[in-house]
Each structure stands twice: as C-alpha cells, then as structure tokens.
Short mmCIF file of C-alpha atoms in Angstrom, two decimals:
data_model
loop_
_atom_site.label_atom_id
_atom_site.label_comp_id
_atom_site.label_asym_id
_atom_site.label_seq_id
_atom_site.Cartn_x
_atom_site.Cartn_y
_atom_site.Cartn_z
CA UNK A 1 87.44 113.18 120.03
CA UNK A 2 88.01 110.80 116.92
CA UNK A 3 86.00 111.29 113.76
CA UNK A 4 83.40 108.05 113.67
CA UNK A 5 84.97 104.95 112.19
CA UNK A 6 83.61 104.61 108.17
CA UNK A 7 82.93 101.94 106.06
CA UNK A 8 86.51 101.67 104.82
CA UNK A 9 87.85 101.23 108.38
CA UNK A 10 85.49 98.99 109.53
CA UNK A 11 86.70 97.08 106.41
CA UNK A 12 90.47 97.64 107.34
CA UNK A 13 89.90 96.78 111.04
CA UNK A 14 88.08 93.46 110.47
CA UNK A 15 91.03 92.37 107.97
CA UNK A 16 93.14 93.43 110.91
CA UNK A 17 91.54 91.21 113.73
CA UNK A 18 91.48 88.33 111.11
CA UNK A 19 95.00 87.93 110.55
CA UNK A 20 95.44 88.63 114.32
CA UNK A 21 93.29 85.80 114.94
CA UNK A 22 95.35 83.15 112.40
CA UNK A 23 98.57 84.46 113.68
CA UNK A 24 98.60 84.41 117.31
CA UNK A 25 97.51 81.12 117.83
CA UNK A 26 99.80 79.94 115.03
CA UNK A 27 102.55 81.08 116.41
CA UNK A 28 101.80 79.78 119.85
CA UNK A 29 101.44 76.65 118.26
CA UNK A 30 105.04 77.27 116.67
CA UNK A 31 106.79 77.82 120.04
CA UNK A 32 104.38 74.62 121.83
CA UNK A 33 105.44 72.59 119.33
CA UNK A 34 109.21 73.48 120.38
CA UNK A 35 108.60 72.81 123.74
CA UNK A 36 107.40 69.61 123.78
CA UNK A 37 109.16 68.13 121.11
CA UNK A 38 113.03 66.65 121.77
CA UNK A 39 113.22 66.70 117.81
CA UNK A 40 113.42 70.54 117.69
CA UNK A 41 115.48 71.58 120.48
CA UNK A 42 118.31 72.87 118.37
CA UNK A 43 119.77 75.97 118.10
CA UNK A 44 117.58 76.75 114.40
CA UNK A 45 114.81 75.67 116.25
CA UNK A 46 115.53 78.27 118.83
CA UNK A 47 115.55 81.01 116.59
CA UNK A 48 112.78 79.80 114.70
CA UNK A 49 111.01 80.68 118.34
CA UNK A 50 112.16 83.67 118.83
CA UNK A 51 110.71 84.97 115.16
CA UNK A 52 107.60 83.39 116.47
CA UNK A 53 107.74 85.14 119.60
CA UNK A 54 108.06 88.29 117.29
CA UNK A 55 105.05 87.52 115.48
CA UNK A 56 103.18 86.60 118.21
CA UNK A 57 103.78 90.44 119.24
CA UNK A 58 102.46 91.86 115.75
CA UNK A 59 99.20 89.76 116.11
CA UNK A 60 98.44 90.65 120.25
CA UNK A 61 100.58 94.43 120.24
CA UNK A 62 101.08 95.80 116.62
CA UNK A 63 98.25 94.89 115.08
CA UNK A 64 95.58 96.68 118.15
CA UNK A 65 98.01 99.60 117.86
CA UNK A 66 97.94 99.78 114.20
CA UNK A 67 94.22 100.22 114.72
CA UNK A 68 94.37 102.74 117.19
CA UNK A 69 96.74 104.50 114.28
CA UNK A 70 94.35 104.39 111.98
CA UNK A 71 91.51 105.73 113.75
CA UNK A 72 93.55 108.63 114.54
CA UNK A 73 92.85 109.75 118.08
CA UNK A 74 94.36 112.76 119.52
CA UNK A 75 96.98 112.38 122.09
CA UNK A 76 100.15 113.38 123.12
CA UNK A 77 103.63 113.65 120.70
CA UNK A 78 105.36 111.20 122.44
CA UNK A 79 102.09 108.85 123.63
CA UNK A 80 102.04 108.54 119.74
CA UNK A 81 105.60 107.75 118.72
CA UNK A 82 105.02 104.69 121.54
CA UNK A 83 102.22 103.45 119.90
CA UNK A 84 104.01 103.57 116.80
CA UNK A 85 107.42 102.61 117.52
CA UNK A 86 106.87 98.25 118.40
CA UNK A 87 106.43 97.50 115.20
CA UNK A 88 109.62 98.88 114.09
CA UNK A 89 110.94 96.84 116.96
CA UNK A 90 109.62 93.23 115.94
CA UNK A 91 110.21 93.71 112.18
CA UNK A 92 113.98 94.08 113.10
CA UNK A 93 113.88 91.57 115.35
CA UNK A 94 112.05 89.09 113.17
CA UNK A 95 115.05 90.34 110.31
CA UNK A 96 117.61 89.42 112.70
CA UNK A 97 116.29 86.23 113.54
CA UNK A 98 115.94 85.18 110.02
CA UNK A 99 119.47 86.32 109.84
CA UNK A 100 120.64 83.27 112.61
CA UNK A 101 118.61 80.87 110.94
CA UNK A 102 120.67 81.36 107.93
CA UNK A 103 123.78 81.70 109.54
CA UNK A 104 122.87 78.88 111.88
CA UNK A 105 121.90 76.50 108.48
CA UNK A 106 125.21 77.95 106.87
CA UNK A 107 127.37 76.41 109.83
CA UNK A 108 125.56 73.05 109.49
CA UNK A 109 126.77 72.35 106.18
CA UNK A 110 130.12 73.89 106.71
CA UNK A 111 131.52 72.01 109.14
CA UNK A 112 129.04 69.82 110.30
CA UNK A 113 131.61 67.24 112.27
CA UNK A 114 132.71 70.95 114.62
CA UNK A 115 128.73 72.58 114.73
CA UNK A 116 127.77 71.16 118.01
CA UNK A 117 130.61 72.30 119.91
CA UNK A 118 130.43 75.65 118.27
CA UNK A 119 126.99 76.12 118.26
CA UNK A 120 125.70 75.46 121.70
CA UNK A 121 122.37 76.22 123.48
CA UNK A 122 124.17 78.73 125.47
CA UNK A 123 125.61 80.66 122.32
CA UNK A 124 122.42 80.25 120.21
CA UNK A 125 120.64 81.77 123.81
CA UNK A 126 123.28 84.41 123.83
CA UNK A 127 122.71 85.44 120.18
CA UNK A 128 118.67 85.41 120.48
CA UNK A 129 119.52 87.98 123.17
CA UNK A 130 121.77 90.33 121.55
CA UNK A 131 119.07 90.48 118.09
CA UNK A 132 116.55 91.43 120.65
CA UNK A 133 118.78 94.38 122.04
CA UNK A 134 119.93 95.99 118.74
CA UNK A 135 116.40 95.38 118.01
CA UNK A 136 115.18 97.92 120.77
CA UNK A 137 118.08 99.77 119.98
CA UNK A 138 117.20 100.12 115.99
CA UNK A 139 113.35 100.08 116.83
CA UNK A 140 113.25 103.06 119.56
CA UNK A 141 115.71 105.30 117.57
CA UNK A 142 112.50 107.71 117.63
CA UNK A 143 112.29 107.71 120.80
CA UNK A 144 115.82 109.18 121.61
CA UNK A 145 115.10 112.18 118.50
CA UNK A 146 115.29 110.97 115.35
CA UNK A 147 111.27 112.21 115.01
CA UNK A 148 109.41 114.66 113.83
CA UNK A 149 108.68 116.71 117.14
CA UNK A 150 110.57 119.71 115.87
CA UNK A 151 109.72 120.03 112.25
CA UNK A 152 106.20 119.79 113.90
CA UNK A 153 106.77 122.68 116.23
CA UNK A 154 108.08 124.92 113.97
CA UNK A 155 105.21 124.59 112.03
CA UNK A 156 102.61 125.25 115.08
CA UNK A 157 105.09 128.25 116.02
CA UNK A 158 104.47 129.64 112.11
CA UNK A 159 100.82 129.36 112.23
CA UNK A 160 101.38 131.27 115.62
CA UNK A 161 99.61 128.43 118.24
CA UNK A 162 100.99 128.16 121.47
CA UNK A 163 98.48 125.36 122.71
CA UNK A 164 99.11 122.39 124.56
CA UNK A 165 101.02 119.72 122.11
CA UNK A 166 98.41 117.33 121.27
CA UNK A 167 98.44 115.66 117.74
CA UNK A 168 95.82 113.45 115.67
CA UNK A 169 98.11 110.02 116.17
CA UNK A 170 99.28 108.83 112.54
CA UNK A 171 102.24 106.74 111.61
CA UNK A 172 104.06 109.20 109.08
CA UNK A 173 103.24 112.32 111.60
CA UNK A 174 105.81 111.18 114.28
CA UNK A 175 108.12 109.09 112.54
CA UNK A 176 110.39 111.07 110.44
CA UNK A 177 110.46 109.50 106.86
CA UNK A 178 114.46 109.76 106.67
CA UNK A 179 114.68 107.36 109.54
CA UNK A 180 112.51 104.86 107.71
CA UNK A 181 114.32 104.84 104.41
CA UNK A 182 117.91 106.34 105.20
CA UNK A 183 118.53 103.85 108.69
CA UNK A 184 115.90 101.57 108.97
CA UNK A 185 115.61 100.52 105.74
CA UNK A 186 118.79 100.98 103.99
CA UNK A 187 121.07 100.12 107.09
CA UNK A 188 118.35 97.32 108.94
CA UNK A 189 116.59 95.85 106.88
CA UNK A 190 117.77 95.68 102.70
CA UNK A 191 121.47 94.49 104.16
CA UNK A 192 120.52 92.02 106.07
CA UNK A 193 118.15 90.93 103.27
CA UNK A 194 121.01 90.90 100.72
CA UNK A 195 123.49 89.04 103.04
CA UNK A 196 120.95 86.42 104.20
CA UNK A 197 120.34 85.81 100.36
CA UNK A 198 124.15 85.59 99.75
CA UNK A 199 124.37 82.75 102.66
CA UNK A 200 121.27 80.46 101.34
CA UNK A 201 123.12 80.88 97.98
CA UNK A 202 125.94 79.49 99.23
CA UNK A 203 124.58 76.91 101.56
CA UNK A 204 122.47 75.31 98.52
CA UNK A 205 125.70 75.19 96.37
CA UNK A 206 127.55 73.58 99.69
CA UNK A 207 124.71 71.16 99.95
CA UNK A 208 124.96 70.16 96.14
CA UNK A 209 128.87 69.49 96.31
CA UNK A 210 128.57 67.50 99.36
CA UNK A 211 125.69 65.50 97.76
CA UNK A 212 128.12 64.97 94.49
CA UNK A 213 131.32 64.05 96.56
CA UNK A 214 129.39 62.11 99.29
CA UNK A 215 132.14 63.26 101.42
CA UNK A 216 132.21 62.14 105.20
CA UNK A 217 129.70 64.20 107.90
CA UNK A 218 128.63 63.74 111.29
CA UNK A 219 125.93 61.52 110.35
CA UNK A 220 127.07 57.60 108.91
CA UNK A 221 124.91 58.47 105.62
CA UNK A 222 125.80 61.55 103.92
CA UNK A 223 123.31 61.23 101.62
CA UNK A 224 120.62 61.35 104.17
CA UNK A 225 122.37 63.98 106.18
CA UNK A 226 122.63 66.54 103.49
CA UNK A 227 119.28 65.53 102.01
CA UNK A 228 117.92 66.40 105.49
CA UNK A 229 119.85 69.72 105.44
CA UNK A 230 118.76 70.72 101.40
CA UNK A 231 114.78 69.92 102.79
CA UNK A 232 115.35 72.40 105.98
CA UNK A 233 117.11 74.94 104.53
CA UNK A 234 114.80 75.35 101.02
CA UNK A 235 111.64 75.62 103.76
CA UNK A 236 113.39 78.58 105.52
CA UNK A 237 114.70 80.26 102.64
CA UNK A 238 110.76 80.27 101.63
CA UNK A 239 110.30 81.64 105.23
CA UNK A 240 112.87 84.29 104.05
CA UNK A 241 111.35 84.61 100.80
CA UNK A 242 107.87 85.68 101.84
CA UNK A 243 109.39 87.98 104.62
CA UNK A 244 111.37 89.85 101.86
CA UNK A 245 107.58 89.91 99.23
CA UNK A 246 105.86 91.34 102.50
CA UNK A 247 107.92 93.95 103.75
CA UNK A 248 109.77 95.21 100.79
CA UNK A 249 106.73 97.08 99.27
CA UNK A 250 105.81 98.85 101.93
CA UNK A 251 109.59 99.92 101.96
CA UNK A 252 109.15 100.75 98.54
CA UNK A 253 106.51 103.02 99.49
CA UNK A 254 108.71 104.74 102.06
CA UNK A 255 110.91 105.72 99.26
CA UNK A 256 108.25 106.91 97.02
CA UNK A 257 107.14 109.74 99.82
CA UNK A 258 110.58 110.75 100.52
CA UNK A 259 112.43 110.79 97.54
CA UNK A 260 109.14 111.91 95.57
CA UNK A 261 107.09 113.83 98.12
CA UNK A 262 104.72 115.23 94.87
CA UNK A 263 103.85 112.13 94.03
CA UNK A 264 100.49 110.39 95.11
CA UNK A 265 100.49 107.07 96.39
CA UNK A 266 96.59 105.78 95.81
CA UNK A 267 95.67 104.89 99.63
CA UNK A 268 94.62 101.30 98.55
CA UNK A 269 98.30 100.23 97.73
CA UNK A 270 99.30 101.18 101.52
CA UNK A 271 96.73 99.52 102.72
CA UNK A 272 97.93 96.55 100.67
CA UNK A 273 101.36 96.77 101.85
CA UNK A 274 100.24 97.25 105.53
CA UNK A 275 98.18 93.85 105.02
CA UNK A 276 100.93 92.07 103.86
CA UNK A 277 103.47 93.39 106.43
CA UNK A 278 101.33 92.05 108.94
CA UNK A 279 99.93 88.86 107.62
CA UNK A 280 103.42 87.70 107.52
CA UNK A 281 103.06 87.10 110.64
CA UNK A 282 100.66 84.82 110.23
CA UNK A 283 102.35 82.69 106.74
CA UNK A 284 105.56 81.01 108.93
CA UNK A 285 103.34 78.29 110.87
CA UNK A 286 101.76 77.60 107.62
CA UNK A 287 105.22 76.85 106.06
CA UNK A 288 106.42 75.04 109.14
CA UNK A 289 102.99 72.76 108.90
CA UNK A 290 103.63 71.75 105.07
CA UNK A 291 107.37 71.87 104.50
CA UNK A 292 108.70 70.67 107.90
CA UNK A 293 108.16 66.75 108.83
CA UNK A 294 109.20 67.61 112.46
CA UNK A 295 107.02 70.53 112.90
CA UNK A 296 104.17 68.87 111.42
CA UNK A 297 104.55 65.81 113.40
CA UNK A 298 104.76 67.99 116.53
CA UNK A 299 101.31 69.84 115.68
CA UNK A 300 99.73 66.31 114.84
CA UNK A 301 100.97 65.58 118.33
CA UNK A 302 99.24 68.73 119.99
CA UNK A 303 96.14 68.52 118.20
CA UNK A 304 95.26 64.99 119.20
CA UNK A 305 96.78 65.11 123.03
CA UNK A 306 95.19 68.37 123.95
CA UNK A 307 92.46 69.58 121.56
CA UNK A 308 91.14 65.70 120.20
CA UNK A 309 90.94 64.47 124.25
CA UNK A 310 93.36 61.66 123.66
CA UNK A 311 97.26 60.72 123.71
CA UNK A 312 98.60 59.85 120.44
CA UNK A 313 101.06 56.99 120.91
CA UNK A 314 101.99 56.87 117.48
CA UNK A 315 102.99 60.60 117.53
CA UNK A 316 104.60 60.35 120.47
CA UNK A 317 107.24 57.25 119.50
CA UNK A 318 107.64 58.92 115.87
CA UNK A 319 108.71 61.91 118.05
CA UNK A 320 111.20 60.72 120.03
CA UNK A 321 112.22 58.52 116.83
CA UNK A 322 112.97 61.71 115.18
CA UNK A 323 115.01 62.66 118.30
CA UNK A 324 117.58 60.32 117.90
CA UNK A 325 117.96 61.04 114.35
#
C-alpha cells in the first residue's frame, strides 16, 4: 500500500491539476479554433495542431500519471515503465512538431511563388504522421530494453530475494538514466533544438533581405507578404523559445545524476523543472491568443458563438476576410 500523501504532495498535486486545468482546455481551444476557421487551414497551422494535440495529452495522460509517480505505489516492473514512458512520447513529438513549423516557415520565405505545390495538405498530413511514429519509436525505447529491469534484478538477486517483482513506481527506478541523457536527450531532443534554431536564424535574415530588395513573391505586395511572414515566424520562434527554457533544465538535471551521481540535487529544483516541463503545455495558446491576429480572431469567434449565446457577425466576415488574404 502507498505511504499517505503529505503536505508537500498535496502541494505538488494541486500545482499539477492546475496547469492541467489551463492546458487542456487551451489547447482544445487551439485545435477548435483550426477547425472552424478557413484562415488557418495551412500546413503550419496543421502542425501547430498536432503540438496541441500533444499537449492536450500532457494535461489529460501525463500529468494524472505523473501523480500516480509521485505517490509511488507498488506495482509491477513493466506496469511502471508504461506509466512512465507517454511523456517521453509527447515531448518528442511536440520537438518534432516544432521542428515542421520551422521547416514549414523556412519554405515560405524561400520560395514562396513554388510552397503551395510543394507543401500540400497531403504532405504536411504525411509528415504529422511520420513525427508521431519516430515519436513512439524514440518514446517506447524502454519498453523494448533499454531499462533498468536487469540492473534491478541483480541487485534483488545480491540481497538474496527471490519474491515476486513488484517495485515502488518512480520515474528514475525504471528508466535507465543513459537513455535519458545519451539518446533521448543528446540524439532527440538538443539536435533538433540546435537545428530548429539554425532555421529561424536563417528565415529572419531571409525575411530582412526580401524586405530590403522588395523582390517579387506570391503575394502583389511584398512588403505586406514578408511583414506577414516576420510577425508569424517571431511568434513561433517564442513558441520554440519557451519549449527550449522548459525542458532544457530538467535535461540539465538528467546530466547532473549521471555524469555526477555523488552529487545532490535539492528536491525543490526537480520539482521546479517538472513544473515547467509541464506547464509548457499550457504557455502555446497563450502565445497564439496575443501574438497571432488569426488565432485571436478565431477565439473571439468561439467565445461569443458558443460560450456568450450569440453569433458574432463581425468575427465571422473578418474571418473569412482573413481567408482570402
């Protein structure tokens, strides 16, 4: 049986259900607003759904399981590596889909004249599917081995117990630290990281000599179109931004117990990082609400058609207004 929650948990689990609470119907919103809005049907758009469908996950899935984690019930090896295992799952997924948003913005300023013939919805559907299978793939790694079932039964066959395998469920006691820091994080997640910053790099300094040679675009003002383009792609590379400030600590932390496994890590600061791995879930609506016209627009729209009891005209001919642009 568990040991009785304490203060400190109680603490930690009410945190928990509060960012749950901001970032499942956030990200609902994210993926409503999508679907009922012509303006944001493209293929950035697309991805920008599928990251929300991610974080949608961490608020309803990760976040419960987390808790279970951190009460520490005992159950089965493998029972536990499940419950720990989505999480690794969504984060890569939400790091590849910030990965076709850039690559996706990167194409719009390159050759914006060829994008819509190269980018299609079919492609962009085909992509979101193939980040969601390496995600599995990169996120159930654990699963398949790469654990630590046998470092924990050689241990149980020192101290000379032959009992059934049942474990007190924690995070670090099934999943082996070298996965987390030697392939997750140094092959999944700080690459991707690095090239995504690379390709906003480059798309701002595209942007700025397109805006200085007013050169010809698909759009008849090239000054609007690449003003459009500088205002998207500065609100995503925040998106980016505040993925990277949220999940590199805890990463950090990783490191610390491998590389350093004398040295203590005060319990607060992984609480701290655990908080901020998961309220970044909650942070992309927010930016999609204040630095996107169309998204905002499209939650104006929502609030006052289904939550305000009436049909907002005005939102609805700005919307398809924006449509044609």
């Amino acid at each position: 049986m568990a040991h009785p929650i304490s203060a400190f948990q109680a603490a930690y689990i009410s945190i928990e259900v509060l960012i749950a609470l901001v970032s499942v119907p956030g990200n609902i919103l994210v993926i409503w607003a999508v679907k009922m809005n012509q303006a944001l049907r493209d293929a950035t758009f697309c991805f920008i759904v599928s990251l929300a469908v991610a974080d949608v996950a961490v608020g309803a899935l990760v976040i419960p399981l987390a808790i279970i984690i951190n009460i520490g019930p005992q159950m089965e090896f493998y029972t536990c590596l499940m419950v720990a295992c989505p999480v690794l799952i969504l984060t890569e997924s939400s790091i590849l889909a910030l990965l076709a948003i850039a690559v996706d913005r990167y194409l719009r300023v390159k050759i914006p004249v060829r994008y819509k013939s190269m980018v299609t919805p079919r492609r962009a559907a085909m992509a979101i599917a193939c980040c969601w299978m390496v995600s599995f793939l990169v996120g159930l790694t654990p699963m398949f081995g790469w654990n630590n079932l046998n470092k924990m039964r050689r241990t149980q066959e020192l101290n000379g117990s032959h009992t059934e395998f049942i474990i007190t469920c924690q995070f670090e006691t099934v999943i082996s630290m070298e996965y987390m820091v030697y392939f997750n994080f140094f092959v999944w997640v700080l690459p991707p990281l690095l090239l995504m910053l690379l390709i906003y790099l480059e798309v701002f300094n595209l942007i700025r000599k397109q805006l200085n040679k007013k050169v010809s675009s698909s759009s008849n003002d090239p000054q609007k179109y690449y003003g459009k383009e500088l205002k998207i792609a500065k609100s995503l590379a925040l998106v980016l931004f505040l993925f990277a400030l949220s999940w590199l600590p805890l990463h950090v932390l990783n490191c610390i117990t491998l590389f350093c496994p004398s040295c203590q890590t005060p319990h607060i600061l992984t609480y701290i990082a655990i908080f901020l791995t998961h309220g970044n879930s909650a942070m992309n609506p927010i930016v999609y609400a204040f630095r996107i016209k169309k998204f905002r627009t499209a939650f104006l729209q929502i609030w006052n058609q289904y939550f305000c009891c009436k049909t907002n005209k005005n939102a609805t001919s700005t919307t398809t207004a924006e449509a044609g642009n």
